Amino acid sequence: MIIDGKNIANQIRLNLKQFVLKNDIQDKIGLAVVLVGQDPASHIYVNNKVRACTQIGIRSMVYKLPDNISQVELVQLVDSLNQDRIIDGILLQLPLPSHIDAQKVIDHIDSKKDVDGLSKNNVYNLQKGYDCLKPCTPLGIMKLIASTGVVVEGKHAVVVGRSEIVGKPMVQLLNLSNATVTNCHSLTSNLAQLTSLADILIVAVGQRHLIGVKHVKKGAIVIDVGINRLDNKLYGDVDFEQVKDIASYITPVPGGVGPMTIAMLMSNVIKAAGYDIKTML
Ligand code: NDP
């Protein structure tokens, strides 16, 4: 079965919009988005996030900065946003130009406003299992898995990729749900041998069709995080056409994980503003 991430994300966004209306807090919650440089994909992502805010009733402010901004200036902006009472969430659109140490800037974001969940305090909080703002993509993936009705506890989950944004926090969230987790990366020998043991396989690499039939156990849940552009088309890391016949559930690209990332960002912004929205998701 195909996991319709777009539909699930739309339902969550609708629930959040209703929550905002019911609590009469339209435009009272504020998200600051910091966008550095001219990367076209980043501009598209930021536009999508702004549109989602507008739809739900969250105020968004985009700070467009030139490529040559210094790290000191960027940190100063983050510090002023930390102090700004009308800003509940701060999002630093990645990637940043190479002269900037992205993690250092992220670590300056107040952990209570860190709606991407990537600052060192939130990384620590997640590792400890404390209540905190969690990275949006892995959080969305947990919701997609939950939508299948399959219980994660006791399952063998294999995560391919160990980035700070997806792979590592994904491992943490699966661990917190009591899965047994294997984490693969570029130096893993015999990838197929490990992935084919997975009840739940999550692939976040960025290589088109890295995962084929030989990598997947019959009946596994397959979550494809990859976004690979070729000739104006988007492809995942999983060869969907081949794998869909052996997986029990599989996410498409596009329309799987991507829409959930934005829905989870919206829910993180509302959580950062101090609202308990667990039941809305
Ligand atoms: P990174 O480039 O930061 O990390 C890629 C990971 O894949 C690394 O850990 C790397 O290992 C591993 N890897 C590389 N080659 C192989 C291989 N042959 N076998 C096994 N592992 C390998 O990428 P991200 O995590 O940021 O993103 C991954 C993909 O997900 C990209 O396509 C990105 O566009 C997409 N993405 C999608 C999102 C969404 O919302 N749908 C959100 C974020 C990302 P090593 O650590 O050893 O280098």
Short mmCIF file of C-alpha atoms and ligand atoms in Angstrom, two decimals:
data_model
loop_
_atom_site.label_atom_id
_atom_site.label_comp_id
_atom_site.label_asym_id
_atom_site.label_seq_id
_atom_site.Cartn_x
_atom_site.Cartn_y
_atom_site.Cartn_z
CA MET A 1 0.00 0.00 0.00
CA ILE A 2 1.15 3.49 -0.79
CA ILE A 3 1.43 5.84 2.20
CA ASP A 4 -0.17 9.06 1.00
CA GLY A 5 2.01 11.61 2.80
CA LYS A 6 0.37 14.50 0.99
CA ASN A 7 -3.06 13.55 2.23
CA ILE A 8 -1.91 12.89 5.81
CA ALA A 9 0.01 16.20 5.86
CA ASN A 10 -3.03 18.09 4.52
CA GLN A 11 -5.18 16.60 7.26
CA ILE A 12 -2.66 17.67 9.93
CA ARG A 13 -2.48 21.18 8.46
CA LEU A 14 -6.27 21.38 8.52
CA ASN A 15 -6.33 20.25 12.15
CA LEU A 16 -3.73 22.89 13.04
CA LYS A 17 -5.72 25.57 11.24
CA GLN A 18 -8.82 24.59 13.19
CA PHE A 19 -6.82 24.67 16.43
CA VAL A 20 -5.64 28.22 15.64
CA LEU A 21 -9.20 29.33 14.81
CA LYS A 22 -10.73 27.69 17.87
CA ASN A 23 -8.20 29.32 20.20
CA ASP A 24 -8.55 32.68 18.43
CA ILE A 25 -4.79 32.99 17.92
CA GLN A 26 -4.67 33.83 14.19
CA ASP A 27 -1.53 35.85 13.46
CA LYS A 28 -0.55 35.78 17.15
CA ILE A 29 2.13 33.13 16.59
CA GLY A 30 5.24 34.25 14.69
CA LEU A 31 7.83 32.33 12.68
CA ALA A 32 11.06 34.00 11.54
CA VAL A 33 12.67 32.39 8.51
CA VAL A 34 16.28 33.29 7.78
CA LEU A 35 17.26 32.77 4.14
CA VAL A 36 20.85 33.39 3.04
CA GLY A 37 21.80 33.66 -0.63
CA GLN A 38 20.11 32.77 -3.89
CA ASP A 39 19.90 28.96 -3.88
CA PRO A 40 16.76 28.33 -6.00
CA ALA A 41 15.72 25.18 -4.09
CA SER A 42 15.98 27.07 -0.76
CA HIS A 43 13.78 29.85 -2.14
CA ILE A 44 11.15 27.29 -3.19
CA TYR A 45 11.25 25.60 0.25
CA VAL A 46 10.91 28.96 2.03
CA ASN A 47 7.98 29.97 -0.19
CA ASN A 48 6.25 26.68 0.63
CA LYS A 49 6.79 27.24 4.36
CA VAL A 50 5.44 30.80 4.17
CA ARG A 51 2.38 29.54 2.27
CA ALA A 52 1.76 26.89 4.92
CA CYS A 53 1.98 29.56 7.66
CA THR A 54 -0.53 31.76 5.85
CA GLN A 55 -2.93 28.84 5.40
CA ILE A 56 -2.84 27.96 9.10
CA GLY A 57 -2.92 31.52 10.46
CA ILE A 58 0.71 31.83 11.59
CA ARG A 59 2.57 35.09 10.96
CA SER A 60 5.82 34.56 9.04
CA MET A 61 8.69 36.97 8.53
CA VAL A 62 11.39 36.16 6.00
CA TYR A 63 14.84 37.68 6.50
CA LYS A 64 16.55 37.56 3.09
CA LEU A 65 20.29 38.04 3.48
CA PRO A 66 23.11 38.28 0.95
CA ASP A 67 25.52 35.41 0.26
CA ASN A 68 28.43 37.36 1.70
CA ILE A 69 26.89 37.95 5.14
CA SER A 70 29.40 37.19 7.87
CA GLN A 71 28.94 34.60 10.59
CA VAL A 72 29.05 37.35 13.22
CA GLU A 73 26.22 39.28 11.51
CA LEU A 74 24.14 36.12 11.22
CA VAL A 75 24.64 35.28 14.89
CA GLN A 76 23.67 38.88 15.78
CA LEU A 77 20.41 38.47 13.85
CA VAL A 78 19.69 35.16 15.60
CA ASP A 79 20.40 36.77 18.98
CA SER A 80 17.97 39.61 18.24
CA LEU A 81 15.29 37.12 17.11
CA ASN A 82 15.85 35.17 20.34
CA GLN A 83 15.02 38.35 22.28
CA ASP A 84 12.05 39.34 20.09
CA ARG A 85 8.83 38.60 21.97
CA ILE A 86 6.69 38.42 18.82
CA ILE A 87 8.86 35.64 17.39
CA ASP A 88 7.99 32.15 18.66
CA GLY A 89 9.99 30.08 16.18
CA ILE A 90 13.26 30.63 14.28
CA LEU A 91 14.15 28.64 11.19
CA LEU A 92 17.51 28.92 9.48
CA GLN A 93 17.08 27.64 5.94
CA LEU A 94 19.90 25.26 5.02
CA PRO A 95 22.33 24.97 3.33
CA LEU A 96 24.29 28.08 4.29
CA PRO A 97 27.26 29.40 2.26
CA SER A 98 30.46 27.47 2.95
CA HIS A 99 32.18 30.33 4.84
CA ILE A 100 29.56 29.98 7.60
CA ASP A 101 29.64 27.24 10.24
CA ALA A 102 25.93 26.35 10.14
CA GLN A 103 25.94 24.32 13.37
CA LYS A 104 27.54 27.20 15.30
CA VAL A 105 24.78 29.58 14.13
CA ILE A 106 22.06 26.99 14.85
CA ASP A 107 23.45 26.51 18.35
CA HIS A 108 22.76 30.20 19.01
CA ILE A 109 19.03 29.70 18.44
CA ASP A 110 17.12 29.60 21.73
CA SER A 111 16.20 25.90 22.10
CA LYS A 112 12.58 26.89 22.83
CA LYS A 113 12.42 28.69 19.45
CA ASP A 114 14.47 26.10 17.53
CA VAL A 115 11.61 24.75 15.40
CA ASP A 116 13.97 22.57 13.33
CA GLY A 117 15.18 20.85 16.51
CA LEU A 118 18.81 20.99 15.40
CA SER A 119 20.48 23.06 18.12
CA LYS A 120 22.84 21.20 20.46
CA ASN A 121 20.43 21.57 23.40
CA ASN A 122 17.62 19.94 21.47
CA VAL A 123 19.91 17.22 20.12
CA TYR A 124 20.77 16.45 23.75
CA ASN A 125 17.10 16.64 24.82
CA LEU A 126 16.09 14.21 22.09
CA GLN A 127 18.87 11.81 23.01
CA LYS A 128 17.69 11.88 26.63
CA GLY A 129 14.06 11.42 25.60
CA TYR A 130 13.04 14.78 27.12
CA ASP A 131 10.11 16.75 25.77
CA CYS A 132 11.58 19.12 23.16
CA LEU A 133 11.28 20.45 19.62
CA LYS A 134 12.27 17.57 17.35
CA PRO A 135 13.62 17.63 13.77
CA CYS A 136 10.69 17.88 11.36
CA THR A 137 11.53 15.20 8.79
CA PRO A 138 12.08 12.30 11.26
CA LEU A 139 9.06 13.46 13.26
CA GLY A 140 6.94 13.35 10.10
CA ILE A 141 8.28 9.88 9.29
CA MET A 142 7.16 8.62 12.72
CA LYS A 143 3.65 9.90 11.89
CA LEU A 144 3.73 8.16 8.51
CA ILE A 145 4.72 4.88 10.15
CA ALA A 146 1.97 5.37 12.78
CA SER A 147 -0.55 5.87 9.97
CA THR A 148 0.01 2.24 8.89
CA GLY A 149 -1.15 0.97 12.28
CA VAL A 150 2.03 -1.12 12.58
CA VAL A 151 3.53 -1.03 16.09
CA VAL A 152 7.17 0.07 16.05
CA GLU A 153 8.11 -1.50 19.39
CA GLY A 154 10.16 -4.64 18.94
CA LYS A 155 10.59 -4.18 15.16
CA HIS A 156 13.95 -4.11 13.46
CA ALA A 157 14.37 -0.70 11.83
CA VAL A 158 17.23 0.06 9.45
CA VAL A 159 18.07 3.71 8.76
CA VAL A 160 20.32 4.37 5.76
CA GLY A 161 22.08 7.73 6.20
CA ARG A 162 23.42 9.41 9.34
CA SER A 163 23.03 13.15 8.72
CA GLU A 164 22.27 15.52 11.59
CA ILE A 165 18.98 16.51 9.93
CA VAL A 166 17.51 13.10 9.11
CA GLY A 167 19.51 9.95 9.83
CA LYS A 168 20.74 10.55 13.38
CA PRO A 169 17.51 11.96 14.87
CA MET A 170 15.58 9.22 13.04
CA VAL A 171 17.65 6.62 14.88
CA GLN A 172 16.89 8.39 18.19
CA LEU A 173 13.13 8.55 17.59
CA LEU A 174 12.97 4.88 16.60
CA ASN A 175 14.99 3.96 19.69
CA LEU A 176 12.61 5.97 21.87
CA SER A 177 9.78 3.92 20.33
CA ASN A 178 11.63 0.74 21.31
CA ALA A 179 12.59 -0.43 17.84
CA THR A 180 15.90 -2.25 17.43
CA VAL A 181 17.82 0.10 15.17
CA THR A 182 20.65 -0.43 12.69
CA ASN A 183 22.23 2.65 11.12
CA CYS A 184 23.95 2.29 7.72
CA HIS A 185 26.14 4.85 5.94
CA SER A 186 28.54 5.23 3.04
CA LEU A 187 31.13 2.94 4.58
CA THR A 188 28.73 0.14 5.49
CA SER A 189 29.84 -3.07 3.83
CA ASN A 190 27.15 -5.17 2.22
CA LEU A 191 24.29 -2.74 2.56
CA ALA A 192 21.75 -5.15 1.06
CA GLN A 193 22.50 -7.81 3.67
CA LEU A 194 21.53 -5.37 6.46
CA THR A 195 18.62 -3.54 4.79
CA SER A 196 17.00 -6.84 3.79
CA LEU A 197 16.61 -7.65 7.51
CA ALA A 198 14.52 -4.53 8.14
CA ASP A 199 10.86 -4.60 9.14
CA ILE A 200 11.01 -0.82 8.74
CA LEU A 201 13.48 0.59 6.21
CA ILE A 202 14.15 4.33 6.09
CA VAL A 203 16.43 5.65 3.36
CA ALA A 204 17.92 9.16 3.52
CA VAL A 205 20.96 9.23 1.25
CA GLY A 206 20.36 11.35 -1.86
CA GLN A 207 21.18 8.74 -4.53
CA ARG A 208 18.50 7.92 -7.05
CA HIS A 209 17.32 4.31 -6.88
CA LEU A 210 20.07 3.19 -4.49
CA ILE A 211 17.60 0.75 -2.98
CA GLY A 212 16.11 -2.00 -5.17
CA VAL A 213 14.35 -5.31 -4.66
CA LYS A 214 17.43 -7.09 -3.28
CA HIS A 215 17.60 -4.56 -0.42
CA VAL A 216 14.06 -5.07 0.86
CA LYS A 217 12.44 -7.82 2.91
CA LYS A 218 8.99 -8.93 1.77
CA GLY A 219 6.33 -7.10 3.77
CA ALA A 220 8.64 -4.33 5.03
CA ILE A 221 7.56 -0.72 5.52
CA VAL A 222 9.73 1.41 3.21
CA ILE A 223 10.12 5.14 3.81
CA ASP A 224 11.95 7.04 1.07
CA VAL A 225 13.35 10.40 2.19
CA GLY A 226 15.55 11.04 -0.83
CA ILE A 227 14.90 13.89 -3.23
CA ASN A 228 16.89 13.58 -6.45
CA ARG A 229 16.23 15.88 -9.39
CA LEU A 230 16.83 14.61 -12.93
CA ASP A 231 15.49 16.24 -16.12
CA ASN A 232 13.02 18.32 -14.11
CA LYS A 233 11.61 15.23 -12.41
CA LEU A 234 11.92 14.15 -8.78
CA TYR A 235 13.10 10.68 -7.80
CA GLY A 236 13.58 9.03 -4.44
CA ASP A 237 16.43 6.86 -3.19
CA VAL A 238 14.21 3.79 -3.62
CA ASP A 239 13.29 2.25 -6.95
CA PHE A 240 9.57 2.66 -6.28
CA GLU A 241 8.29 0.65 -9.26
CA GLN A 242 10.29 -2.42 -8.26
CA VAL A 243 9.98 -2.21 -4.50
CA LYS A 244 6.25 -1.42 -4.28
CA ASP A 245 5.40 -5.02 -5.12
CA ILE A 246 7.27 -6.49 -2.14
CA ALA A 247 6.84 -3.78 0.51
CA SER A 248 3.72 -3.81 2.69
CA TYR A 249 3.74 0.00 2.78
CA ILE A 250 5.85 2.45 0.81
CA THR A 251 6.09 6.24 0.47
CA PRO A 252 6.19 7.79 -3.01
CA VAL A 253 8.49 10.62 -4.12
CA PRO A 254 7.11 13.21 -4.45
CA GLY A 255 4.09 13.08 -2.14
CA GLY A 256 5.50 11.03 0.73
CA VAL A 257 7.91 12.41 3.32
CA GLY A 258 8.28 15.93 1.84
CA PRO A 259 4.78 17.28 2.67
CA MET A 260 5.06 15.85 6.21
CA THR A 261 8.23 17.85 6.87
CA ILE A 262 6.31 21.12 6.39
CA ALA A 263 3.31 19.89 8.40
CA MET A 264 5.64 19.02 11.30
CA LEU A 265 7.33 22.39 11.05
CA MET A 266 3.93 24.04 11.46
CA SER A 267 3.14 21.89 14.47
CA ASN A 268 6.58 22.70 15.96
CA VAL A 269 5.91 26.44 15.57
CA ILE A 270 2.62 26.14 17.45
CA LYS A 271 4.32 24.00 20.11
CA ALA A 272 7.12 26.61 20.39
CA ALA A 273 4.44 29.21 21.12
CA GLY A 274 3.47 27.15 24.15
CA TYR A 275 0.41 25.22 22.96
CA ASP A 276 -0.13 21.55 23.60
CA ILE A 277 -1.20 20.18 20.23
CA LYS A 278 -0.43 16.48 20.68
CA THR A 279 -4.05 15.55 20.20
CA MET A 280 -4.33 17.57 16.98
CA LEU A 281 -1.82 15.44 15.08
P1 NDP B 1 23.44 14.03 3.66
O1 NDP B 1 24.18 14.19 2.37
O2 NDP B 1 23.72 14.98 4.77
O3 NDP B 1 23.69 12.55 4.21
C1 NDP B 1 23.64 11.46 3.36
C2 NDP B 1 23.94 10.21 4.15
O4 NDP B 1 23.91 9.12 3.25
C3 NDP B 1 25.33 10.20 4.82
O5 NDP B 1 25.20 9.77 6.15
C4 NDP B 1 26.14 9.21 3.98
O6 NDP B 1 27.07 8.47 4.72
C5 NDP B 1 25.05 8.28 3.48
N1 NDP B 1 25.42 7.61 2.24
C6 NDP B 1 25.99 8.14 1.13
N2 NDP B 1 26.18 7.20 0.19
C7 NDP B 1 25.74 6.05 0.72
C8 NDP B 1 25.69 4.71 0.25
N3 NDP B 1 26.10 4.39 -0.97
N4 NDP B 1 25.17 3.78 1.05
C9 NDP B 1 24.73 4.07 2.29
N5 NDP B 1 24.75 5.32 2.80
C10 NDP B 1 25.26 6.29 2.02
O7 NDP B 1 21.91 14.04 3.26
P2 NDP B 1 20.56 14.37 4.09
O8 NDP B 1 20.37 13.41 5.20
O9 NDP B 1 20.49 15.81 4.37
O10 NDP B 1 19.48 14.07 2.95
C11 NDP B 1 19.36 12.81 2.37
C12 NDP B 1 18.34 12.87 1.24
O11 NDP B 1 17.08 13.22 1.81
C13 NDP B 1 18.63 13.95 0.19
O12 NDP B 1 18.16 13.48 -1.05
C14 NDP B 1 17.78 15.12 0.64
O13 NDP B 1 17.42 15.96 -0.44
C15 NDP B 1 16.59 14.40 1.20
N6 NDP B 1 15.85 15.16 2.21
C16 NDP B 1 14.50 15.18 2.10
C17 NDP B 1 13.74 15.84 3.02
C18 NDP B 1 12.27 15.81 2.88
O14 NDP B 1 11.60 16.56 3.55
N7 NDP B 1 11.71 14.95 2.03
C19 NDP B 1 14.35 16.56 4.14
C20 NDP B 1 15.79 16.41 4.22
C21 NDP B 1 16.50 15.73 3.27
P3 NDP B 1 28.37 9.13 5.45
O15 NDP B 1 27.83 9.74 6.72
O16 NDP B 1 29.28 7.99 5.67
O17 NDP B 1 28.89 10.17 4.50
#
